[in-house]
Each structure stands twice: as C-alpha cells, then as structure tokens.
Coordinates of C-alpha atoms and ligand atoms in Angstrom, one line a residue:
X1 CA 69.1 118.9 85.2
X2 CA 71.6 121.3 83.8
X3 CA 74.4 119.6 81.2
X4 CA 77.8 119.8 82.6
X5 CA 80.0 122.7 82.0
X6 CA 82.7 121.0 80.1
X7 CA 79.9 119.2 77.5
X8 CA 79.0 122.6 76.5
X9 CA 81.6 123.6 74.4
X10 CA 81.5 120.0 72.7
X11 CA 80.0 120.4 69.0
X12 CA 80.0 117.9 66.2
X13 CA 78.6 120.3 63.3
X14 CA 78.8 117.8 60.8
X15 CA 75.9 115.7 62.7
X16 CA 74.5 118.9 65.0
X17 CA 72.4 120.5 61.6
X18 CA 71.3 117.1 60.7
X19 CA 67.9 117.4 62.7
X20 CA 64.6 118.5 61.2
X21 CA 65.7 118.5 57.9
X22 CA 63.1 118.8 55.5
X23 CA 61.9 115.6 53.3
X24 CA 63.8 115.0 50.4
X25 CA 67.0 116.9 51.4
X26 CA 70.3 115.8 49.5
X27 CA 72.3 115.2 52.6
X28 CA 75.6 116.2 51.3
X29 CA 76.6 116.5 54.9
X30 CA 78.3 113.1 56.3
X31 CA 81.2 111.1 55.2
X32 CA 79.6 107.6 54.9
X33 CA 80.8 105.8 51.7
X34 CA 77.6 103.9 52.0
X35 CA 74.7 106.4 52.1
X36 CA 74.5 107.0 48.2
X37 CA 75.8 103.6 45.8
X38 CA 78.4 102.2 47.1
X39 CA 78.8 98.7 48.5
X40 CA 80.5 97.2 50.8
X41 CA 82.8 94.8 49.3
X42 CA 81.6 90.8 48.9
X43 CA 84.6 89.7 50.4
X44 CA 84.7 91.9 53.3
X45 CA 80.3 91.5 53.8
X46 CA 81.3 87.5 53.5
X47 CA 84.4 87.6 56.1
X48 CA 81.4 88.9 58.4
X49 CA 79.0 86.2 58.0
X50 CA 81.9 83.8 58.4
X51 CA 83.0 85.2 61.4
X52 CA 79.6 85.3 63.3
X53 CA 78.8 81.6 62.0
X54 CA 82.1 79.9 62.6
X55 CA 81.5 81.5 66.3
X56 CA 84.0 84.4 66.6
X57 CA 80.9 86.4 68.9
X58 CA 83.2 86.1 72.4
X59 CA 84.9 89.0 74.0
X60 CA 88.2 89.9 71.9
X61 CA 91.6 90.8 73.8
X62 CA 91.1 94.3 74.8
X63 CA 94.5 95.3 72.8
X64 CA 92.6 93.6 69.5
X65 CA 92.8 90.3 67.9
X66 CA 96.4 89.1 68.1
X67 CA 96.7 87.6 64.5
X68 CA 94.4 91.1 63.3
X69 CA 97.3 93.2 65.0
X70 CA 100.2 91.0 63.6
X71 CA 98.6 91.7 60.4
X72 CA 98.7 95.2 60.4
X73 CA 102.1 95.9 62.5
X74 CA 103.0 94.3 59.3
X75 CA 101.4 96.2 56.8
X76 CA 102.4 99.8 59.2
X77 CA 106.1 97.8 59.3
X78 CA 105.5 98.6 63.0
X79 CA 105.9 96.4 66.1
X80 CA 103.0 94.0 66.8
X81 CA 102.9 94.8 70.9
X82 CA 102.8 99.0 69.5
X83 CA 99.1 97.9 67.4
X84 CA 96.2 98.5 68.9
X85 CA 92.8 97.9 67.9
X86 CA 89.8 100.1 68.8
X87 CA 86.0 100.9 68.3
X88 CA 87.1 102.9 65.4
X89 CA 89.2 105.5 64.8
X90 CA 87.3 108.0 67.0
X91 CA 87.4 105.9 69.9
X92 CA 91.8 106.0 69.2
X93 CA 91.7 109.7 69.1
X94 CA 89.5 109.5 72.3
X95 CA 91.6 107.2 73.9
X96 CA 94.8 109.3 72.9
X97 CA 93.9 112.9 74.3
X98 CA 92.7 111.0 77.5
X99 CA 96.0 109.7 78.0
X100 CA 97.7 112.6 77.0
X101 CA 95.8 115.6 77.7
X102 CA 95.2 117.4 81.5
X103 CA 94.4 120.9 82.3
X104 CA 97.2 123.2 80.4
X105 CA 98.1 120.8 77.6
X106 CA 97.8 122.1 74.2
X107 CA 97.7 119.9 71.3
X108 CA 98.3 121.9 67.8
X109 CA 95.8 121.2 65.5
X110 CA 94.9 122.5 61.8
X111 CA 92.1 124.7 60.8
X112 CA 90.0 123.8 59.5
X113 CA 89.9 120.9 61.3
X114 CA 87.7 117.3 61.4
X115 CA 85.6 118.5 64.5
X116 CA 86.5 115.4 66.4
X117 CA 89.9 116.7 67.2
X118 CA 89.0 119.7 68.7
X119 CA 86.3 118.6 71.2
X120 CA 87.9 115.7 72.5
X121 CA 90.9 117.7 73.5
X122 CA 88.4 120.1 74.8
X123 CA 86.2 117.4 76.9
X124 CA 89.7 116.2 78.2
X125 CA 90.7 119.6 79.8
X126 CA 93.1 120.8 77.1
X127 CA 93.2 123.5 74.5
X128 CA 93.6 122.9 70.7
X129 CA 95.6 125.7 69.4
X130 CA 94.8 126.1 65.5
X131 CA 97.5 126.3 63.3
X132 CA 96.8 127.8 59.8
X133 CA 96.7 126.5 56.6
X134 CA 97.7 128.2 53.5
X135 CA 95.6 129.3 50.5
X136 CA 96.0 125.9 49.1
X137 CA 94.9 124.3 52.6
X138 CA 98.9 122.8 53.2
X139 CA 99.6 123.3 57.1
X140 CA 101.5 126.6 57.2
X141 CA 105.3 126.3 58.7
X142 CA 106.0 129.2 60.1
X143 CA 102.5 128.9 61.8
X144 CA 103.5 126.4 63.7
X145 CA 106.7 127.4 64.7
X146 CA 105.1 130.6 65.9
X147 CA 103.0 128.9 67.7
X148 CA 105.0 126.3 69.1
X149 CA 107.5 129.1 70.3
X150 CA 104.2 130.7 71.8
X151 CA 103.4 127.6 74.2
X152 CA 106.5 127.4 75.6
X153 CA 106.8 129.0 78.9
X154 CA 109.1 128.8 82.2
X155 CA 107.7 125.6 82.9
X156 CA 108.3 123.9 79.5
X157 CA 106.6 123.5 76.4
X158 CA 102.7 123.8 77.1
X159 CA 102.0 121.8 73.3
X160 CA 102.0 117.9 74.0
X161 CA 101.2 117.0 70.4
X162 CA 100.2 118.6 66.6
X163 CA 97.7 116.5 65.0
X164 CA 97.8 116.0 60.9
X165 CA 95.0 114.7 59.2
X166 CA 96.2 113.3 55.5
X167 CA 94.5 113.4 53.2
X168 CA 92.4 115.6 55.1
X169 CA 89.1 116.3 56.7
X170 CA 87.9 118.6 55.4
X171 CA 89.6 120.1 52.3
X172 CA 90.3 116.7 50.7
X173 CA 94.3 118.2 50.3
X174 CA 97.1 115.5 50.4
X175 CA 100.3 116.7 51.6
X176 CA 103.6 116.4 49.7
X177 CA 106.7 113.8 51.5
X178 CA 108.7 117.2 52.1
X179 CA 105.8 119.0 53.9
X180 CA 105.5 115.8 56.2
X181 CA 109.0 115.9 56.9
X182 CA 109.1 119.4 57.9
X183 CA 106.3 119.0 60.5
X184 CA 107.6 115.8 61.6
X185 CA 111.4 117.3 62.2
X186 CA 110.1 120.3 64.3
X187 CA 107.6 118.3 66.3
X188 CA 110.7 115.8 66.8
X189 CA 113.1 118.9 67.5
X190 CA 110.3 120.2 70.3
X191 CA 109.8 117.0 71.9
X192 CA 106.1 117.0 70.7
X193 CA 104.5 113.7 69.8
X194 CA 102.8 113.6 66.1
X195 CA 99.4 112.5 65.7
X196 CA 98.9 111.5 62.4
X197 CA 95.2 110.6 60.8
X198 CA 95.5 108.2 57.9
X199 CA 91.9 106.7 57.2
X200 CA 91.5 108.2 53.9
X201 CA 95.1 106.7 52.9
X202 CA 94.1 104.8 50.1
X203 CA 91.8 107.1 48.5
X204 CA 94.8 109.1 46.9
X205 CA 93.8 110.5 43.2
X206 CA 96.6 112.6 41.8
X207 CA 99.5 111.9 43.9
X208 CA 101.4 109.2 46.1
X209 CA 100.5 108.8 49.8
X210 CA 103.3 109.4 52.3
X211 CA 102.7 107.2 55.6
X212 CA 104.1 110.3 58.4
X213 CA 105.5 107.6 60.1
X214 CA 107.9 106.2 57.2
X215 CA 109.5 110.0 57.7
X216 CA 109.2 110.9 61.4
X217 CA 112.5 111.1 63.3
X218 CA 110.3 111.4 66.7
X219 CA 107.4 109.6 68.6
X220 CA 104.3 109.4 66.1
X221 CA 101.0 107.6 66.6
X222 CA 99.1 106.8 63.5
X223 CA 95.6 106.4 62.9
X224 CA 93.4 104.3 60.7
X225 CA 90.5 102.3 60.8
X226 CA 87.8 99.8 58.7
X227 CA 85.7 103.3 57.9
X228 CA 86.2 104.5 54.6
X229 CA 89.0 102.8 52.5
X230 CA 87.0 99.4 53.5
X231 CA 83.7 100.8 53.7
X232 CA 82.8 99.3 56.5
X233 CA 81.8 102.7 58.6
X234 CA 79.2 100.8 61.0
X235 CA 81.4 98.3 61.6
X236 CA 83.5 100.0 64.1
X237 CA 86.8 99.4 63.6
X238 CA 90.3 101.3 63.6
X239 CA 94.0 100.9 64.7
X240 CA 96.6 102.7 66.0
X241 CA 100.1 102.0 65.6
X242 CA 103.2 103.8 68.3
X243 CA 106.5 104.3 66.7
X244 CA 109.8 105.8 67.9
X245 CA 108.5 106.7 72.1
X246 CA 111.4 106.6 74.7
X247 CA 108.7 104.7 77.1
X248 CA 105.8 102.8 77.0
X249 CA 103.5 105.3 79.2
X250 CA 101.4 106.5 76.4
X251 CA 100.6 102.8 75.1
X252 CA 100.2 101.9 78.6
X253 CA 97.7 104.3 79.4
X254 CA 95.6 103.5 76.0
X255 CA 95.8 99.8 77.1
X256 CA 94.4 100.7 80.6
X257 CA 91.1 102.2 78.5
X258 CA 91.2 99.2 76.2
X259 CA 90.5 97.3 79.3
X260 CA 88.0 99.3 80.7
X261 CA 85.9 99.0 77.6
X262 CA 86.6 95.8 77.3
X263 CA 87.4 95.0 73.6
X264 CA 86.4 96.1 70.7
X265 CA 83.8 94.6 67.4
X266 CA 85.3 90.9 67.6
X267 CA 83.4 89.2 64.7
X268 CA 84.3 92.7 62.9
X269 CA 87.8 92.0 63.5
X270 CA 88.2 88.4 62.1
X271 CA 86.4 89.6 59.1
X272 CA 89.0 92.7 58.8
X273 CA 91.8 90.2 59.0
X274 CA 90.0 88.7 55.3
X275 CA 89.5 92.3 54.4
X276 CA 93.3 93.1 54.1
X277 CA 93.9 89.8 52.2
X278 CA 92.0 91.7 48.6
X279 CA 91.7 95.1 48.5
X280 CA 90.8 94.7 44.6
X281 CA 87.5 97.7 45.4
X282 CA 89.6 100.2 46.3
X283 CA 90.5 100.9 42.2
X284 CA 87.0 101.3 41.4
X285 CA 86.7 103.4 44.4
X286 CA 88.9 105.8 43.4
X287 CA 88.4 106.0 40.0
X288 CA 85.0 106.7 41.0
X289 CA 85.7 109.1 43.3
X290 CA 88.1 110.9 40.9
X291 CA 85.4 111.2 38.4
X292 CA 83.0 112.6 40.8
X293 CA 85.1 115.0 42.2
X294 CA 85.6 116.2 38.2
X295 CA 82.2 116.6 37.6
X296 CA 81.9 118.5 40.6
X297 CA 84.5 120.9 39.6
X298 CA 82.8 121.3 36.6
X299 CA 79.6 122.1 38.0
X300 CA 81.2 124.8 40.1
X301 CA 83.1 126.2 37.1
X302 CA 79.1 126.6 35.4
X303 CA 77.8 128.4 38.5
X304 CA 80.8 131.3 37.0
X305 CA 78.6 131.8 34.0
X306 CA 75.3 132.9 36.1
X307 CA 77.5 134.8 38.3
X308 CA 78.3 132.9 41.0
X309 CA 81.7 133.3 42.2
X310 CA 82.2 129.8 43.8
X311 CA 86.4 128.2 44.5
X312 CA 87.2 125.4 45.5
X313 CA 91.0 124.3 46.1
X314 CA 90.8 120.9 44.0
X315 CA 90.2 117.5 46.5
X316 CA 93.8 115.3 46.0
X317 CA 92.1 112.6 47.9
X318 CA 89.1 111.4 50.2
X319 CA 85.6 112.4 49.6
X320 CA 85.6 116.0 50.5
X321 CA 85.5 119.6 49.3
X322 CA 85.7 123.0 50.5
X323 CA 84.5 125.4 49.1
X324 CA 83.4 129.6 49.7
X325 CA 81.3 132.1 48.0
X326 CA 82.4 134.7 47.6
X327 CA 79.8 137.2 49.4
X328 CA 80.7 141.3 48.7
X329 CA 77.0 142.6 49.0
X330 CA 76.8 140.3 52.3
X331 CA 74.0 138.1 51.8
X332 CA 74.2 135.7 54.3
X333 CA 75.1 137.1 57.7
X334 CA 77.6 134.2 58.2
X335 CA 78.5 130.7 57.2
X336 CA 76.2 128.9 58.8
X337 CA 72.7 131.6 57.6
X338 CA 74.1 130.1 54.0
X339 CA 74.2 126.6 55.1
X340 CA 70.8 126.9 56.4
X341 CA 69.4 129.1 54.0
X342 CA 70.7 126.5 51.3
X343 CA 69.0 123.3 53.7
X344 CA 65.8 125.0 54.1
X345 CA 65.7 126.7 50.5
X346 CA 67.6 124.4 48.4
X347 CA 67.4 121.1 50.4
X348 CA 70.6 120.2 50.4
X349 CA 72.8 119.7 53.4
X350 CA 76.2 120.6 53.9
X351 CA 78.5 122.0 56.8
X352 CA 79.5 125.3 57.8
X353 CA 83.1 125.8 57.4
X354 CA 83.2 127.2 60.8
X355 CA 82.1 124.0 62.1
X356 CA 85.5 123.1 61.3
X357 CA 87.0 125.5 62.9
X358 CA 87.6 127.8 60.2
X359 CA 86.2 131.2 60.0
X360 CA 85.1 132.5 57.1
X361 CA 86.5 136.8 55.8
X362 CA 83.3 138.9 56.2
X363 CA 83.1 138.7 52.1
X364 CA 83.2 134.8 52.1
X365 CA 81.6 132.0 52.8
X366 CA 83.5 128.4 53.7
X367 CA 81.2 124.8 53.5
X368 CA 82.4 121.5 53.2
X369 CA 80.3 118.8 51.2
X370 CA 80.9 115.5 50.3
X371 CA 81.3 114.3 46.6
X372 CA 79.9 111.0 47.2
X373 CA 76.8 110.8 45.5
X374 CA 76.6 109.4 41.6
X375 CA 76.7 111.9 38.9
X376 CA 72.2 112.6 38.9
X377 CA 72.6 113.2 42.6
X378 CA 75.5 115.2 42.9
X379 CA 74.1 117.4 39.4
X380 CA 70.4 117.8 41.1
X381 CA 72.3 119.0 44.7
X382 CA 74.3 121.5 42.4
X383 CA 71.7 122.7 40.5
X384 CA 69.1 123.5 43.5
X385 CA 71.8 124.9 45.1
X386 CA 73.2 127.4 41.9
X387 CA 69.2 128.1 41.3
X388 CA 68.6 129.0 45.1
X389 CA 72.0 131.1 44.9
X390 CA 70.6 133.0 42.0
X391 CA 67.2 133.7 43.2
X392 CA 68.8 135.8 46.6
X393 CA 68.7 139.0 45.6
Ligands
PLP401 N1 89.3 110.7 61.4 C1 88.8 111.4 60.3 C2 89.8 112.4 59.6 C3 87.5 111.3 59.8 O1 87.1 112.0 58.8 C4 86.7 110.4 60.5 C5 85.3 110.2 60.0 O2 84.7 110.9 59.3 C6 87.1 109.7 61.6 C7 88.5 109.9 62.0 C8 86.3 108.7 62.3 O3 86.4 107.4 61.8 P1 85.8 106.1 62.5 O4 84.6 105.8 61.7 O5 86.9 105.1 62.2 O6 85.6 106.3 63.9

C-alpha cells in the first residue's frame, strides 16, 4: 500500500527521532511534566478517582461538560456557549484548521514553530507561511506585515489566520502586552482571525502573562488545555474559547466535529472542574522550573570555558530552550547530524531546530530541549553532551 500523498509531508520531529534510541538515553526531547519528578497534584489525581467512582464514565455533551465550560468562560471572562471542550489542545488546533483551512488558505505562523501547527494546516490543504522572529525570538512586525501584504491578491486576502504561541513552543519567550497588541491590531485591521496558544500560561518566571484575548480588537480563538500547567498531559483535556466573531460559522463548524467524535475524556472533565478550584502546585512548579532553567544557563555558560560557543536566548516561561552552536569549522553537516550525533554519542535526546521549522545559518546549529529534569539529570545530560562536543575534532 503506498501512504497518501498529503501524509507525506506530515512530520512531528519532536516524537519522529524518538525510535531506537539507545538504553539509557536522557530523553530531553518531549514536553511531559511528568517523565522526570514531577507529580501530578493530589487534588487533581483525587478529583479523578472521585469522578470514575461517583459514576461520571457516560458520554459527555460533545461541546464539554456544561458546569466544566461555565467554569472556564468564567475564568477566560468569555461567553459560556463560545467554550468548548476537547481531547486536548491538539485536537482544538485540529478542529480549528479543519474548519478554517481549504486549498489556498494561508495561516501565518512563527518560526520556529511547535510542529503541530504546521502539519495540520498542511494535512488540511493549506499553507503555513512562516513569519520570523527576531534575535531575541519576539515575532518580527514588519514580517508580518510583509507577508500579510504578500497574500493578498485580486481575489482577497489569501491569510485566514496568524497563530501565536505564548509563552512559546519552542524558545520558552513570553511576549510583552505591547507586542500582543500590535499583532492583534493588524490581524484585526486585515480581517484575519488570531489564533492564540496559551497552555503554558501559568508557567510565567520573570514577567506577567498577557491573555491575547484581553487586548484583541478582532475575532481571537484561544487555546488551552489540562496538559502542562495541571500536569495532567494523558488526561486529554483542553479548551477553546471564541471572542469578538461577526458570526457563529467558525464555532459552528467546530461543534459539527465535536459531534462527530462524540465528546471528549468525561471523568477527566469533572475532575478538571476540582482542578481549577486549587491551583496551590503551580508556585512550586515554577519556582522549580525557574531554578532549573538557572542551572541550565549555567551549565551552558561552563561549556564557554572548554571552548564551546553555546547561546541560548533566556526561557521567560514554559519548559523549553533553544539553543545553537555555533559551528565555523562545520562539524555537523546540519542540525539534525548534531542531534543524532549527540543521541547516538552522548545519549541524550533533543530536537532539531529545523523540526520546528527553523533553519539553522550554515555556521550554526538550532536544538530545543526541555529543562525538566532535576538538577543530577539535567547536569549528567549537559556534561555527556559538553564531553561529546569536545571529543569531535
Ligand atoms: N500547544 C503547544 C504550544 C504545545 O507545546 C503542546 C504540547 O506540547 C500542545 C499544544 C498540545 O497539548 P495537548 O496535550 O493539550 O494536546
């Protein structure tokens, strides 16, 4: 059987190198809160059990459990009937580009980019056009204007949405309230619909969080989910919230795939409802973060001192960095030779920063790892990683 032609542009690096990895490999490679030390909350694990034994196991509403929404229209200060629950997050953006991309439609997106974005636009017919980022990974204005400008043609304006992803996927950047507004008011200006991706929202270290939607003249759906901030990634569930549309087509056309699938994690749902009651982990979970993220830093300032020439724009939120080596004598013949030199030399996993959509200068080499793992973990990654660095002559 031959795979389809439009799967074979579909990539997910983040999961695509993860096969064959040698024993004992640091997996530095996925954003699950809960492969190294942390827990899942008591509260939230309890909501669970409480759920599934006091009976909540029946097929939810296909829109999402009513008092689940009310609870979170409230929380988005959005309306309850424009809250939607889904499998996820992934399975919003999925139902999103299916409703809104066709054959033609661009949807602006950042690079580098979370990979999801990209391929679902992709496996929906469209065409993500990249917008850059400057040297400090903020989206780059003009960029988009240029490109904006670019996708309009005779027939109108070819670029249906931009997508943000804050604090982001993968350069762990948080974006300032006047950068937000700026992309906002020109998406709003060009009749483009803002797509913004929150689910790292409360895993802010250094700065506030701005909510696109609390600035956004224009139509805006926002995205969130159970993944991260609740660390409840297998439990499958995220939201998305509609604010400021003329019409009700778009939420329409999500609700007609809500249906098809028929609803989403209903136990999972009555036990998110607890979840949002205490939030008292999320402290810890930051200051943990934040002091992981430090000692990475530092590690990557130590690999100066044998000659490494590593940067890494510092991580403002989530659990991500990205960083590039720099590469003059051309080592590695790309990103991904280094990434897979590093997993079969070093054994340690990480991602390609082309995987995200960013291509590396010929004297440079992008990756993104997590920051996840407890201080030994994160030090014995570093280390194999600065030793095999050194021993590549
Ligand atoms: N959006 C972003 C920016 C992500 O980083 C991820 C997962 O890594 C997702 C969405 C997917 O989240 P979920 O587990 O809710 O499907």
């Amino acid at each position: 059987m031959k795979m389809l032609k439009r799967l074979e542009k579909i990539t997910y690096a983040i999961r695509d190198l993860d096969i064959n990895v040698p024993k004992g490999t640091i997996k530095l490679n996925i954003g699950d809160p809960l492969i190294f030390d942390f827990k899942i909350p008591k509260n939230i694990e309890n909501a669970m059990k409480h759920a599934v034994e006091g009976g909540y196991n029946f097929y939810a509403s296909s829109e999402g459990v009513k008092e689940l929404r009310e609870r979170i229209a409230k929380k988005e200060n959005c309306r309850v009937e424009d809250t939607i629950i889904t499998a996820g997050t992934s399975e919003a953006v999925n139902f999103l580009f299916a409703s809104l991309v066709e054959h033609g439609t661009q949807v602006l997106v950042p690079s580098p980019c979370y990979p999801q974005y990209p391929s679902l636009i992709k496996l929906w017919g469209g065409t993500p056009v990249f917008y850059k980022c400057d040297h400090n990974w903020n989206p780059d204005i003009k960029d988009i204007k240029d490109k904006i400008k670019k996708g309009k043609s005779w027939t109108g304006n070819k670029i249906r949405a931009i997508v943000i992803i804050n604090p982001n996927n993968p350069t762990g950047v948080v974006y300032d309230r006047e950068l937000i507004q700026e992309i906002c008011d020109i998406a709003a200006e060009n009749d483009i619909i803002v797509i913004s991706d929150e689910i790292y929202c409360d895993l802010v270290f250094d700065k506030k969080f701005i909510p696109a939607a609390s600035v956004a003249k224009g139509p805006i759906a926002t995205l969130n989910g159970m993944s991260k901030c609740y660390l409840a990634p297998g439990w499958r569930i995220g939201w998305m919230t509609f604010e400021n549309f003329k019409d009700n087509v778009l939420r329409e056309s999500v609700l007609k795939l809500c249906r098809l699938r028929l609803c989403a994690n209903t136990p999972a749902q009555y036990a998110m409802l607890k979840a949002l009651e205490d939030k008292t982990h999320i402290d810890k979970v930051r200051a943990e973060l934040r002091s992981r993220r430090d000692f990475m830093l530092k590690k990557f300032d130590e690999m100066h001192e044998d000659g490494i020439n590593i940067n890494c724009v510092k991580p403002e939120g989530a659990f991500y960095a990205f960083p590039c080596i720099e590469d003059k004598a051309g080592k590695w013949k790309s990103d991904m030779d280094f990434v897979l030199r590093v997993r079969d030399n070093a054994h340690v996993l990480v991602v390609h920063g082309s995987g995200f959509d960013y291509i590396s200068p010929p004297d440079k080499k992008y990756f993104r790892m997590v920051f996840l793992p407890p201080e030994k973990i994160l030090n014995e990654a570093l280390e194999r990683m600065r030793d095999y660095i050194k021993s590549v002559k």
